[in-house]
């Protein structure tokens, strides 16, 4: 498995700053969450006051349809 170096990560996030998914990229890089975990987030999973995101489910593609798995 290949990973971005810290310098590559900074370049990536700097370049992505003008994209609408920039916050998603920052969350992925900063938390280590997988794609399905990020896509499975719902508003109650985010505590803005405490700065905590709780992973409760994951979005998966199974048998040609999307499902949320706990």
Coordinates of C-alpha atoms in Angstrom, one line a residue:
X1 CA 0.0 0.0 0.0
X2 CA 1.3 3.4 -0.9
X3 CA 0.9 6.5 1.2
X4 CA 1.5 10.2 0.6
X5 CA 4.5 11.7 2.3
X6 CA 3.8 14.8 4.5
X7 CA 5.0 17.1 1.7
X8 CA 2.8 15.4 -0.9
X9 CA -0.1 15.6 1.5
X10 CA 0.4 19.3 1.9
X11 CA 0.6 19.8 -1.8
X12 CA -2.5 17.8 -2.4
X13 CA -4.6 19.7 0.2
X14 CA -3.3 23.0 -1.0
X15 CA -4.3 22.2 -4.6
X16 CA -7.6 20.8 -3.5
X17 CA -8.4 24.0 -1.5
X18 CA -10.6 25.5 -4.3
X19 CA -12.5 22.2 -4.8
X20 CA -15.9 21.7 -3.3
X21 CA -14.8 18.4 -1.7
X22 CA -11.8 20.0 0.1
X23 CA -13.3 19.5 3.6
X24 CA -13.9 15.8 2.8
X25 CA -10.2 15.4 1.8
X26 CA -9.1 17.2 5.0
X27 CA -11.3 14.8 7.0
X28 CA -9.9 11.7 5.2
X29 CA -6.3 12.8 5.6
X30 CA -6.7 14.0 9.2
X31 CA -8.7 11.1 10.5
X32 CA -7.6 8.1 8.5
X33 CA -11.2 7.2 7.9
X34 CA -12.0 5.0 4.9
X35 CA -14.1 6.2 2.0
X36 CA -17.2 4.2 3.0
X37 CA -16.9 5.5 6.6
X38 CA -16.8 9.1 5.4
X39 CA -19.7 8.6 3.0
X40 CA -21.7 6.9 5.8
X41 CA -21.5 10.0 8.1
X42 CA -24.7 11.7 9.1
X43 CA -25.1 15.1 10.9
X44 CA -25.7 13.5 14.4
X45 CA -22.3 11.8 14.0
X46 CA -20.5 15.2 14.1
X47 CA -20.0 17.0 17.4
X48 CA -18.8 20.5 16.3
X49 CA -18.5 21.8 19.9
X50 CA -16.1 19.0 21.0
X51 CA -14.5 18.5 17.5
X52 CA -15.4 14.8 17.4
X53 CA -16.6 12.6 14.6
X54 CA -18.0 9.2 15.5
X55 CA -18.1 6.4 12.9
X56 CA -21.3 4.6 13.3
X57 CA -21.9 3.2 9.8
X58 CA -20.2 2.6 6.5
X59 CA -21.7 3.0 3.0
X60 CA -21.1 -0.1 0.9
X61 CA -22.0 -1.2 -2.6
X62 CA -23.4 -4.7 -2.5
X63 CA -25.3 -6.6 -5.2
X64 CA -25.6 -3.5 -7.4
X65 CA -27.0 -1.2 -4.7
X66 CA -25.8 1.0 -1.9
X67 CA -26.4 0.0 1.7
X68 CA -25.5 1.5 5.1
X69 CA -23.8 -1.0 7.3
X70 CA -23.7 -0.4 11.1

